[in-house]
Tab-separated table of C-alpha atoms in Angstrom:
chain	number	residue	atom	x	y	z
A	267	MET	CA	9.516	28.741	-43.199
A	268	ILE	CA	8.685	32.426	-43.492
A	269	GLU	CA	11.387	35.094	-43.608
A	270	PHE	CA	10.699	38.432	-41.989
A	271	PHE	CA	12.816	41.107	-40.334
A	272	ILE	CA	13.223	42.176	-36.708
A	273	ASN	CA	15.173	45.384	-36.230
A	274	GLY	CA	16.485	45.003	-39.785
A	275	GLU	CA	17.847	41.484	-39.265
A	276	PRO	CA	16.328	38.511	-41.150
A	277	VAL	CA	14.485	36.009	-38.947
A	278	GLN	CA	12.948	32.658	-39.895
A	279	ALA	CA	9.487	31.802	-38.572
A	280	GLU	CA	7.285	28.751	-38.890
A	281	THR	CA	3.875	29.163	-40.506
A	282	GLY	CA	1.369	30.341	-37.917
A	283	GLN	CA	3.941	31.647	-35.445
A	284	THR	CA	3.424	35.022	-33.856
A	285	VAL	CA	6.086	37.716	-33.833
A	286	MET	CA	6.658	36.995	-30.138
A	287	GLN	CA	7.162	33.255	-30.732
A	288	ALA	CA	9.549	33.845	-33.627
A	289	ALA	CA	11.478	36.458	-31.645
A	290	VAL	CA	11.865	34.139	-28.640
A	291	ALA	CA	13.040	31.321	-30.930
A	292	ALA	CA	15.600	33.695	-32.452
A	293	GLY	CA	16.823	34.841	-29.043
A	294	ILE	CA	15.380	38.359	-29.397
A	295	ASP	CA	13.869	39.817	-26.239
A	296	ILE	CA	10.452	41.462	-26.283
A	297	PRO	CA	9.053	42.422	-22.854
A	298	SER	CA	5.927	40.622	-21.674
A	299	PHE	CA	3.707	40.098	-18.639
A	300	CYS	CA	0.609	38.143	-19.646
A	301	TRP	CA	2.229	36.102	-22.429
A	302	HIS	CA	3.578	32.658	-21.525
A	303	PRO	CA	4.789	30.141	-24.122
A	304	LYS	CA	2.658	27.316	-22.671
A	305	LEU	CA	-0.571	29.297	-22.130
A	306	SER	CA	-3.197	30.855	-24.340
A	307	VAL	CA	-2.796	34.473	-25.477
A	308	PRO	CA	-5.080	37.050	-23.799
A	309	GLY	CA	-3.107	40.074	-25.012
A	310	ASN	CA	-4.171	42.160	-22.050
A	311	CYS	CA	-0.946	43.684	-20.690
A	312	ARG	CA	0.103	45.466	-23.932
A	313	ILE	CA	3.777	45.742	-22.915
A	314	CYS	CA	4.924	43.643	-25.905
A	315	MET	CA	3.911	46.372	-28.380
A	316	VAL	CA	6.097	46.557	-31.502
A	317	GLU	CA	6.224	48.808	-34.543
A	318	VAL	CA	5.531	47.379	-38.001
A	319	GLU	CA	7.029	49.290	-40.926
A	320	ALA	CA	4.689	49.478	-43.940
A	321	GLU	CA	4.377	51.489	-47.161
A	322	GLY	CA	1.241	53.248	-45.952
A	323	GLY	CA	2.900	54.215	-42.686
A	324	ALA	CA	4.026	52.449	-39.549
A	325	TRP	CA	1.493	50.784	-37.295
A	326	PHE	CA	1.683	49.325	-33.817
A	327	ASP	CA	0.371	46.115	-32.321
A	328	ILE	CA	1.066	43.553	-29.624
A	329	SER	CA	3.631	40.987	-30.769
A	330	CYS	CA	2.137	38.129	-28.746
A	331	ASN	CA	-0.971	37.965	-30.910
A	332	MET	CA	0.360	39.183	-34.303
A	333	PRO	CA	1.060	36.437	-36.870
A	334	VAL	CA	4.230	36.703	-38.883
A	335	THR	CA	3.776	37.445	-42.587
A	336	LYS	CA	6.353	37.113	-45.336
A	337	GLY	CA	8.645	40.141	-45.550
A	338	MET	CA	7.147	41.835	-42.472
A	339	ARG	CA	9.519	44.378	-40.948
A	340	VAL	CA	9.229	44.736	-37.158
A	341	LEU	CA	10.949	47.168	-34.822
A	342	THR	CA	11.026	46.095	-31.181
A	343	ASP	CA	12.838	49.047	-29.656
A	344	SER	CA	12.062	52.173	-31.706
A	345	GLU	CA	11.561	55.497	-29.946
A	346	LYS	CA	7.803	55.299	-30.482
A	347	VAL	CA	7.727	51.740	-29.067
A	348	LYS	CA	9.659	52.903	-25.999
A	349	GLU	CA	7.180	55.756	-25.582
A	350	LEU	CA	4.211	53.383	-25.774
A	351	ARG	CA	5.793	51.000	-23.285
A	352	LYS	CA	6.401	53.885	-20.903
A	353	ASP	CA	2.720	54.776	-21.112
A	354	THR	CA	1.842	51.124	-20.533
A	355	MET	CA	4.032	50.942	-17.454
A	356	GLN	CA	2.467	54.129	-16.122
A	357	PHE	CA	-0.907	52.442	-16.450
A	358	ILE	CA	0.204	49.086	-14.989
A	359	THR	CA	1.789	50.771	-11.950
A	360	LEU	CA	-1.156	53.139	-11.434
A	361	ASN	CA	-2.272	51.175	-8.379
A	362	HIS	CA	0.781	48.970	-7.939
A	363	PRO	CA	2.832	49.846	-4.802
A	364	VAL	CA	6.153	49.513	-6.698
A	365	ASP	CA	7.591	48.313	-3.383
A	366	CYS	CA	10.573	46.640	-5.025
A	367	GLY	CA	12.857	47.186	-2.010
A	368	ILE	CA	10.726	44.998	0.284
A	369	CYS	CA	8.913	42.851	-2.294
A	370	ASN	CA	8.994	39.116	-1.567
A	371	LYS	CA	9.684	38.417	-5.249
A	372	SER	CA	13.158	39.652	-4.302
A	373	GLY	CA	14.509	40.556	-7.706
A	374	GLU	CA	12.820	37.817	-9.762
A	375	CYS	CA	10.175	40.343	-10.825
A	376	MET	CA	9.423	41.232	-14.436
A	377	LEU	CA	7.586	44.402	-13.384
A	378	GLN	CA	10.699	45.662	-11.634
A	379	ASP	CA	12.789	45.016	-14.759
A	380	HIS	CA	10.321	46.597	-17.201
A	381	HIS	CA	9.632	49.556	-14.891
A	382	PHE	CA	13.364	50.252	-14.757
A	383	ALA	CA	13.855	49.757	-18.507
A	384	TYR	CA	10.868	51.677	-19.871
A	385	ASN	CA	9.500	53.987	-17.182
A	386	GLY	CA	11.425	54.733	-14.019
A	387	MET	CA	9.121	57.657	-13.245
A	388	PRO	CA	6.774	58.186	-10.301
A	389	SER	CA	3.086	57.903	-11.024
A	390	LEU	CA	1.614	60.928	-12.837
A	391	SER	CA	-1.785	60.385	-11.256
A	392	ARG	CA	-2.931	62.912	-8.652
A	393	ASP	CA	-5.437	60.425	-7.231
A	394	PRO	CA	-4.384	58.125	-4.387
A	395	LYS	CA	-3.699	54.511	-5.323
A	396	THR	CA	-6.512	52.028	-4.877
A	397	HIS	CA	-5.620	49.739	-1.996
A	398	ALA	CA	-6.468	46.050	-1.796
A	399	THR	CA	-5.855	43.045	0.467
A	400	LYS	CA	-2.124	42.647	1.179
A	401	PHE	CA	-2.144	39.078	2.473
A	402	TYR	CA	-4.977	36.933	1.163
A	403	PRO	CA	-4.490	33.179	1.796
A	404	LEU	CA	-5.312	31.764	-1.616
A	405	SER	CA	-4.652	28.248	-0.253
A	406	GLU	CA	-2.708	26.498	2.473
A	407	ARG	CA	0.363	26.862	0.265
A	408	ILE	CA	-0.015	30.232	-1.483
A	409	MET	CA	-0.442	33.821	-0.261
A	410	LEU	CA	-1.787	36.547	-2.560
A	411	ASP	CA	-0.785	40.202	-2.336
A	412	ASN	CA	-3.608	41.866	-4.254
A	413	GLU	CA	-1.886	45.241	-4.481
A	414	ARG	CA	0.957	43.755	-6.510
A	415	CYS	CA	-1.333	41.802	-8.859
A	416	ILE	CA	-1.482	43.298	-12.382
A	417	MET	CA	-4.271	41.008	-13.633
A	418	CYS	CA	-2.118	39.287	-16.233
A	419	SER	CA	-4.345	36.210	-15.653
A	420	ARG	CA	-1.480	33.732	-16.050
A	421	CYS	CA	-2.556	31.926	-12.854
A	422	VAL	CA	-6.181	31.691	-13.957
A	423	ARG	CA	-5.212	30.320	-17.356
A	424	PHE	CA	-2.821	27.815	-15.760
A	425	THR	CA	-5.580	26.257	-13.677
A	426	ALA	CA	-7.893	26.199	-16.700
A	427	GLU	CA	-5.455	24.950	-19.343
A	428	ILE	CA	-2.636	22.990	-17.616
A	429	SER	CA	-3.738	21.627	-14.239
A	430	LYS	CA	-7.392	21.793	-15.337
A	431	SER	CA	-8.564	22.341	-11.760
A	432	HIS	CA	-10.338	25.578	-12.791
A	433	ALA	CA	-9.610	26.649	-9.237
A	434	LEU	CA	-8.972	30.352	-9.867
A	435	GLY	CA	-10.969	33.149	-11.448
A	436	VAL	CA	-11.266	36.932	-11.583
A	437	GLN	CA	-13.753	38.647	-9.323
A	438	ASN	CA	-15.074	42.195	-9.937
A	439	ARG	CA	-14.028	44.595	-12.702
A	440	GLY	CA	-11.536	47.337	-13.490
A	441	ASP	CA	-9.247	48.424	-10.660
A	442	HIS	CA	-11.381	46.402	-8.232
A	443	SER	CA	-10.578	43.107	-9.971
A	444	LEU	CA	-9.281	40.355	-7.686
A	445	ILE	CA	-7.912	36.849	-8.224
A	446	ARG	CA	-9.984	34.493	-6.089
A	447	PRO	CA	-10.560	30.730	-5.745
A	448	ALA	CA	-13.590	29.441	-7.590
A	449	ALA	CA	-16.530	29.011	-5.250
A	450	ASP	CA	-16.884	25.274	-5.798
A	451	VAL	CA	-13.181	24.327	-6.031
A	452	ASN	CA	-10.531	24.025	-3.322
A	453	PHE	CA	-7.215	25.330	-4.657
A	454	ASP	CA	-5.424	23.022	-2.192
A	455	ASP	CA	-6.725	20.104	-4.261
A	456	ASP	CA	-4.755	21.302	-7.306
A	457	ALA	CA	-1.668	19.034	-7.356
A	458	TYR	CA	0.162	21.584	-9.496
A	459	SER	CA	-0.917	24.777	-7.712
A	460	ASP	CA	2.578	26.023	-6.851
A	461	ASN	CA	3.414	26.544	-10.514
A	462	VAL	CA	1.374	29.757	-10.384
A	463	ILE	CA	4.028	31.147	-8.021
A	464	ASP	CA	6.683	30.609	-10.687
A	465	ILE	CA	4.694	32.088	-13.551
A	466	CYS	CA	3.395	35.116	-11.623
A	467	PRO	CA	5.426	37.932	-13.231
A	468	VAL	CA	5.219	40.099	-10.119
A	469	GLY	CA	5.344	39.562	-6.358
A	470	ALA	CA	1.641	38.806	-6.004
A	471	LEU	CA	1.570	35.009	-5.623
A	472	LEU	CA	3.948	33.896	-2.908
A	473	SER	CA	4.935	30.586	-1.336
A	474	ARG	CA	3.791	30.573	2.283
A	475	GLU	CA	6.650	28.147	3.025
A	476	LEU	CA	9.298	30.569	1.719
A	477	LEU	CA	7.545	33.834	2.645
A	478	ASP	CA	9.881	35.982	4.756
A	479	HIS	CA	12.166	32.962	5.189
A	480	ALA	CA	14.974	33.675	2.730
A	481	ARG	CA	15.754	36.120	-0.059
A	482	VAL	CA	16.594	34.577	-3.411
A	483	TRP	CA	19.994	36.212	-3.546
A	484	TYR	CA	21.039	34.269	-0.423
A	485	LEU	CA	20.326	31.012	-2.238
A	486	LYS	CA	21.965	28.866	-4.893
A	487	ALA	CA	20.166	26.564	-7.352
A	488	THR	CA	21.591	23.091	-7.951
A	489	PRO	CA	20.193	21.070	-10.898
A	490	SER	CA	18.591	17.834	-9.798
A	491	VAL	CA	15.871	15.271	-10.498
A	492	CYS	CA	12.663	14.834	-8.539
A	493	PRO	CA	12.602	11.271	-7.127
A	494	GLY	CA	8.889	11.482	-6.316
A	495	CYS	CA	7.796	9.267	-9.223
A	496	GLU	CA	9.103	7.566	-12.334
A	497	ARG	CA	8.597	10.766	-14.393
A	498	GLY	CA	11.880	12.097	-12.996
A	499	CYS	CA	11.128	15.790	-13.477
A	500	SER	CA	14.075	18.137	-13.753
A	501	ILE	CA	14.199	20.524	-10.817
A	502	ASN	CA	16.379	23.128	-9.172
A	503	ILE	CA	17.096	22.604	-5.489
A	504	TRP	CA	17.701	25.960	-3.803
A	505	HIS	CA	19.925	26.119	-0.724
A	506	ARG	CA	21.941	28.748	1.110
A	507	LYS	CA	25.141	29.994	-0.530
A	508	PRO	CA	28.308	29.371	1.524
A	509	GLU	CA	29.117	33.087	1.509
A	510	TRP	CA	25.759	33.781	3.181
A	511	LYS	CA	26.189	31.090	5.819
A	512	LEU	CA	24.255	31.800	9.014
A	513	GLN	CA	26.509	32.156	12.063
A	514	ALA	CA	24.227	32.414	15.076
A	515	LEU	CA	21.308	30.120	14.399
A	516	ASP	CA	20.774	26.388	13.996
A	517	PRO	CA	23.667	25.239	11.742
A	518	HIS	CA	21.294	22.855	9.948
A	519	LEU	CA	19.670	25.929	8.356
A	520	ASN	CA	22.791	26.154	6.191
A	521	THR	CA	22.320	22.640	4.799
A	522	ARG	CA	18.570	22.549	4.317
A	523	ILE	CA	16.468	22.759	1.166
A	524	ASP	CA	14.887	26.228	1.019
A	525	ARG	CA	12.756	25.771	-2.091
A	526	ILE	CA	12.270	23.627	-5.196
A	527	THR	CA	11.503	25.086	-8.631
A	528	PRO	CA	11.103	23.416	-12.043
A	529	LEU	CA	14.143	23.178	-14.295
A	530	GLU	CA	12.636	23.337	-17.772
A	531	ASN	CA	13.197	20.087	-19.643
A	532	PRO	CA	11.125	19.683	-22.833
A	533	ALA	CA	11.859	15.938	-22.938
A	534	VAL	CA	10.482	15.237	-19.460
A	535	ASN	CA	8.399	17.886	-17.700
A	536	GLY	CA	8.469	21.092	-19.741
A	537	PRO	CA	8.390	24.064	-17.334
A	538	TRP	CA	6.185	22.423	-14.668
A	539	VAL	CA	6.466	20.162	-11.611
A	540	CYS	CA	3.816	18.903	-9.205
A	541	ASN	CA	3.556	19.968	-5.571
A	542	LYS	CA	5.167	16.729	-4.368
A	543	ALA	CA	8.398	17.915	-5.954
A	544	ARG	CA	8.088	21.195	-4.034
A	545	ASP	CA	7.868	19.216	-0.797
A	546	LEU	CA	10.992	17.091	-1.254
A	547	ALA	CA	12.520	18.586	1.890
A	548	LYS	CA	9.992	16.534	3.852
A	549	ILE	CA	11.428	13.397	2.263
A	550	PHE	CA	15.134	14.235	2.301
A	551	GLU	CA	15.240	15.945	5.709
A	552	ARG	CA	13.839	13.112	7.798
A	553	GLU	CA	15.919	11.894	10.752
A	554	ARG	CA	19.034	10.330	9.319
A	555	ALA	CA	20.934	7.139	10.123
A	556	VAL	CA	24.494	8.340	10.659
A	557	ARG	CA	26.201	5.541	12.620
A	558	SER	CA	27.190	2.053	11.487
A	559	MET	CA	25.933	-0.782	13.670
A	560	VAL	CA	27.103	-4.401	14.009
A	561	ASN	CA	24.902	-6.753	16.023
A	562	GLY	CA	23.171	-3.780	17.625
A	563	ALA	CA	26.348	-2.051	18.738
A	564	ALA	CA	27.884	1.079	17.262
A	565	ALA	CA	30.837	0.370	14.986
A	566	ASP	CA	33.118	2.311	12.707
A	567	LEU	CA	32.530	2.120	8.970
A	568	ASP	CA	35.489	-0.183	8.260
A	569	SER	CA	34.337	-2.681	10.890
A	570	ALA	CA	30.823	-2.655	9.439
A	571	ILE	CA	32.169	-3.252	5.934
A	572	ARG	CA	34.222	-6.229	7.133
A	573	ALA	CA	31.236	-7.637	9.035
A	574	ALA	CA	29.030	-7.310	5.943
A	575	ALA	CA	31.692	-8.917	3.770
A	576	ASP	CA	32.039	-11.802	6.235
A	577	LEU	CA	28.292	-12.480	6.183
A	578	ILE	CA	28.201	-12.359	2.387
A	579	GLY	CA	31.211	-14.657	2.077
A	580	SER	CA	29.781	-17.301	4.416
A	581	ALA	CA	26.176	-17.227	3.125
A	582	LYS	CA	24.798	-20.327	1.377
A	583	ARG	CA	21.575	-18.792	0.093
A	584	ALA	CA	21.733	-15.004	-0.185
A	585	VAL	CA	19.064	-12.661	-1.554
A	586	ALA	CA	19.483	-8.967	-2.344
A	587	LEU	CA	16.640	-6.423	-2.443
A	588	VAL	CA	17.815	-3.705	-4.817
A	589	SER	CA	16.805	-0.059	-4.390
A	590	SER	CA	14.754	1.667	-7.076
A	591	TRP	CA	16.094	4.981	-5.704
A	592	GLY	CA	19.683	4.046	-6.529
A	593	SER	CA	21.290	5.955	-9.388
A	594	ASN	CA	22.381	4.371	-12.653
A	595	GLU	CA	25.965	4.531	-11.429
A	596	GLU	CA	25.098	2.824	-8.142
A	597	LEU	CA	23.111	0.091	-9.887
A	598	ALA	CA	26.024	-0.575	-12.208
A	599	ALA	CA	28.436	-0.712	-9.257
A	600	PHE	CA	26.195	-3.160	-7.372
A	601	HIS	CA	25.771	-5.317	-10.468
A	602	ALA	CA	29.525	-5.450	-11.089
A	603	ALA	CA	30.719	-5.882	-7.502
A	604	LEU	CA	28.042	-7.748	-5.554
A	605	GLY	CA	25.536	-8.955	-8.136
A	606	PRO	CA	27.069	-12.448	-8.516
A	607	SER	CA	26.848	-12.991	-4.740
A	608	PHE	CA	23.051	-12.759	-4.623
A	609	THR	CA	19.787	-13.710	-6.183
A	610	SER	CA	18.553	-10.161	-6.648
A	611	TYR	CA	15.130	-8.546	-6.900
A	612	VAL	CA	14.028	-4.945	-7.340
A	613	LYS	CA	11.768	-3.521	-4.628
A	614	ALA	CA	9.759	-0.318	-4.505
A	615	ASP	CA	11.411	1.911	-1.927
A	616	HIS	CA	8.336	4.164	-1.841
A	617	VAL	CA	4.670	3.429	-2.544
A	618	PRO	CA	1.737	5.874	-2.853
A	619	GLN	CA	0.753	7.435	0.448
A	620	PRO	CA	-2.858	7.824	1.619
A	621	GLY	CA	-4.465	10.726	-0.199
A	622	GLU	CA	-1.645	11.030	-2.731
A	623	ARG	CA	-2.591	11.385	-6.393
A	624	ILE	CA	-1.561	8.124	-8.040
A	625	GLU	CA	-1.481	9.145	-11.706
A	626	ASP	CA	-2.752	11.776	-14.125
A	627	ASP	CA	-2.287	12.875	-17.722
A	628	VAL	CA	-0.043	15.830	-16.836
A	629	LEU	CA	3.116	14.589	-15.075
A	630	ILE	CA	2.348	12.261	-12.175
A	631	LYS	CA	3.134	8.557	-12.705
A	632	PRO	CA	2.081	5.554	-10.572
A	633	ASP	CA	5.552	4.225	-9.671
A	634	LYS	CA	6.748	6.494	-6.828
A	635	ASN	CA	10.408	5.698	-7.414
A	636	PRO	CA	12.782	7.558	-9.758
A	637	ASN	CA	14.889	4.735	-11.150
A	638	GLY	CA	12.711	1.662	-11.211
A	639	ALA	CA	13.097	1.362	-14.985
A	640	ALA	CA	16.890	1.079	-14.779
A	641	ALA	CA	16.725	-1.328	-11.828
A	642	ARG	CA	14.151	-3.551	-13.548
A	643	ALA	CA	16.361	-3.702	-16.628
A	644	MET	CA	18.894	-5.563	-14.461
A	645	TYR	CA	16.790	-7.615	-12.061
A	646	PRO	CA	13.238	-8.975	-11.739
A	647	VAL	CA	10.670	-7.277	-9.544
A	648	LEU	CA	10.214	-8.626	-6.034
A	649	PRO	CA	7.019	-10.721	-6.310
A	650	ALA	CA	3.972	-9.965	-4.204
A	651	ASN	CA	4.386	-13.400	-2.645
A	652	VAL	CA	7.707	-12.545	-1.021
A	653	GLY	CA	8.200	-16.135	0.099
A	654	GLN	CA	8.858	-17.107	-3.512
A	655	ALA	CA	11.864	-14.773	-3.573
A	656	ILE	CA	13.027	-15.200	0.019
A	657	PRO	CA	12.407	-18.880	0.927
A	658	ALA	CA	12.680	-20.196	4.475
A	659	ASP	CA	16.236	-21.473	3.991
A	660	THR	CA	17.573	-18.041	3.025
A	661	ASP	CA	20.463	-17.292	5.360
A	662	LEU	CA	21.274	-13.717	4.285
A	663	VAL	CA	19.203	-10.816	2.974
A	664	PHE	CA	21.035	-7.760	1.672
A	665	VAL	CA	18.680	-4.752	1.825
A	666	TRP	CA	19.538	-1.579	-0.093
A	667	GLY	CA	17.264	1.361	0.705
A	668	GLU	CA	13.725	1.586	2.070
A	669	GLY	CA	10.562	-0.400	1.488
A	670	ALA	CA	11.854	-3.899	2.262
A	671	PRO	CA	9.301	-6.438	3.591
A	672	PHE	CA	11.142	-7.156	6.831
A	673	ALA	CA	8.203	-9.112	8.233
A	674	ALA	CA	8.635	-11.652	5.431
A	675	ILE	CA	12.351	-12.195	6.040
A	676	PRO	CA	12.965	-15.519	7.877
A	677	ASP	CA	13.958	-15.010	11.504
A	678	SER	CA	17.020	-17.180	10.972
A	679	ALA	CA	18.341	-15.022	8.130
A	680	LYS	CA	21.019	-12.444	8.742
A	681	VAL	CA	20.326	-8.945	7.423
A	682	VAL	CA	22.782	-6.428	5.983
A	683	LEU	CA	21.022	-3.079	5.625
A	684	LEU	CA	22.157	-0.020	3.705
A	685	THR	CA	19.881	2.860	4.638
A	686	SER	CA	19.798	6.643	4.874
A	687	TYR	CA	17.164	7.132	7.552
A	688	ALA	CA	16.606	6.296	11.207
A	689	LEU	CA	13.630	3.938	10.965
A	690	PRO	CA	12.246	1.339	13.410
A	691	GLU	CA	13.038	-1.564	11.077
A	692	ASN	CA	16.736	-0.711	11.278
A	693	ALA	CA	16.798	-2.715	14.529
A	694	ARG	CA	16.346	-5.902	12.442
A	695	ALA	CA	19.746	-5.413	10.794
A	696	ASP	CA	22.746	-7.477	11.874
A	697	VAL	CA	24.917	-5.010	10.012
A	698	LEU	CA	23.692	-1.479	9.275
A	699	ILE	CA	25.652	0.975	7.170
A	700	PRO	CA	24.330	4.537	6.638
A	701	ILE	CA	24.413	5.747	3.028
A	702	SER	CA	24.145	9.166	1.394
A	703	VAL	CA	20.955	10.626	-0.059
A	704	GLN	CA	20.502	12.134	-3.508
A	705	THR	CA	21.371	15.671	-2.383
A	706	GLU	CA	24.778	14.444	-1.211
A	707	ARG	CA	26.019	12.865	-4.426
A	708	ASP	CA	26.077	13.166	-8.234
A	709	GLY	CA	24.341	10.670	-10.513
A	710	HIS	CA	21.730	9.895	-13.158
A	711	TYR	CA	18.246	8.397	-13.208
A	712	THR	CA	16.479	6.758	-16.142
A	713	ASN	CA	12.786	7.602	-16.192
A	714	PHE	CA	9.838	5.489	-17.352
A	715	ALA	CA	10.340	6.588	-20.972
A	716	GLY	CA	14.068	5.835	-20.996
A	717	THR	CA	15.201	9.450	-20.705
A	718	VAL	CA	18.386	9.785	-18.642
A	719	THR	CA	18.712	12.913	-16.497
A	720	GLY	CA	21.527	13.887	-14.160
A	721	PHE	CA	21.497	15.344	-10.681
A	722	GLU	CA	24.246	17.137	-8.783
A	723	ARG	CA	25.348	17.239	-5.171
A	724	CYS	CA	24.007	20.058	-2.992
A	725	PHE	CA	25.524	19.213	0.378
A	726	ALA	CA	28.503	17.349	1.831
A	727	LYS	CA	27.892	13.933	3.379
A	728	GLN	CA	27.666	13.704	7.130
A	729	PRO	CA	30.581	11.995	8.945
A	730	GLY	CA	30.168	8.229	8.995
A	731	VAL	CA	27.915	8.167	5.919
A	732	ALA	CA	29.115	6.385	2.751
A	733	ASP	CA	28.090	6.551	-0.909
A	734	ALA	CA	26.461	3.277	-1.939
A	735	GLN	CA	28.566	3.154	-5.116
A	736	SER	CA	31.889	3.164	-3.248
A	737	LEU	CA	30.425	0.967	-0.521
A	738	PHE	CA	29.634	-1.869	-2.937
A	739	GLU	CA	33.205	-1.824	-4.167
A	740	ALA	CA	34.576	-1.728	-0.623
A	741	ILE	CA	32.430	-4.677	0.505
A	742	PHE	CA	33.480	-6.630	-2.602
A	743	SER	CA	37.154	-5.944	-1.872
A	744	ALA	CA	36.742	-6.936	1.774
A	745	SER	CA	34.938	-10.135	0.710
A	746	ALA	CA	37.790	-11.047	-1.622
A	747	HIS	CA	40.319	-10.349	1.123
A	748	LEU	CA	38.451	-12.471	3.659
A	749	ALA	CA	38.055	-15.287	1.139
A	750	GLY	CA	41.803	-15.271	0.596
A	751	ALA	CA	42.432	-15.376	4.321
A	752	ARG	CA	40.196	-18.407	4.648
């Protein structure tokens, strides 16, 4: 370790670290635009300038590209540094509209913060600002406001160094420079493209899904886990705050997912997620199953639980198909309460869809289920030859979740189905009980590498919908009661 000093305080740095890296590790803030901890260092924005005290006189340099040396003494907020940063902000905002009041970045903007902290003055230039395209569709998912772009090049470096699509580049020079898709690459093919929205330090790269839909300050972030594959990336699910509840529009707008952003987790996904995680609303907000059914007729939840318990208690050969979307807590509850009643197998609730990327060396894994590892630790995988697991004399199949091979279930077998969505195969169930989805409960998933990550509830359950964990216990209790009555 190397000891040096920031603002007179001793700081420890690893060999080869820059002043910026050591400062961040020590919790000391140095402003930046182009620097990002996971990208290469271009050193082009110059806002991270610091003063270095030396015997021959102080000198100034950018902290993002200056290696730490033993005994170095750095000042991050001296009067001269503030003066240089003010000059830098004058230059950066020379052609920037500084339209903070209407900017779609809505307060998540580093330029707004640094402009307020180090400049706060109108432009000194007497020349009119150079105008550029306000709404350039960079892809089907991302809109570019060229006038807000400060050419930090974070987005270009992301596609070159992280997603490796090389989909973006810089066109033209000087104040006519523009971020544009590479001529021979479709940015829509980049499975990680939306990360450039997060790392854009200004309001230049915008989600077309969220654009003009909701301001960030109306929303609340709830920590969660992406169920899109066995990676189990940590995410934030953003939804409307109760105090900003809409009164006059569709009430479902108050309980919908407004956006998904990465929740940095060094053990799982770092600061990134793929676009499938951004689109989780399309998975969670499908038409729901909200009413219990017994023999095709609507029933209350208690009646459905008793009917399920009766079928389980009278079955001679019962098979359970366990969900790989169930949480660790739900799997444990099933194993403890109902496990002994069945010969159980783990099924894949979701499989890769046509056109979906199956696997890569960034984040995406082939198993499109979040908790298959935990489920497989308890039960064997449902074999491809389903008949081996569900023979012709099976008289009851207990289905938990999606993805069950209903066509392979013997016609004579009764079916108890626990599902969240209104799907055509629900008609095959003799007893159907609607269950909550991930955004309606707390829990944990175990990913492919054994890392356990928790998720929290965003929304209340709909009336008539039960948590699978409590449902297993209720069915077990009802089974015991019915057995006693017999």
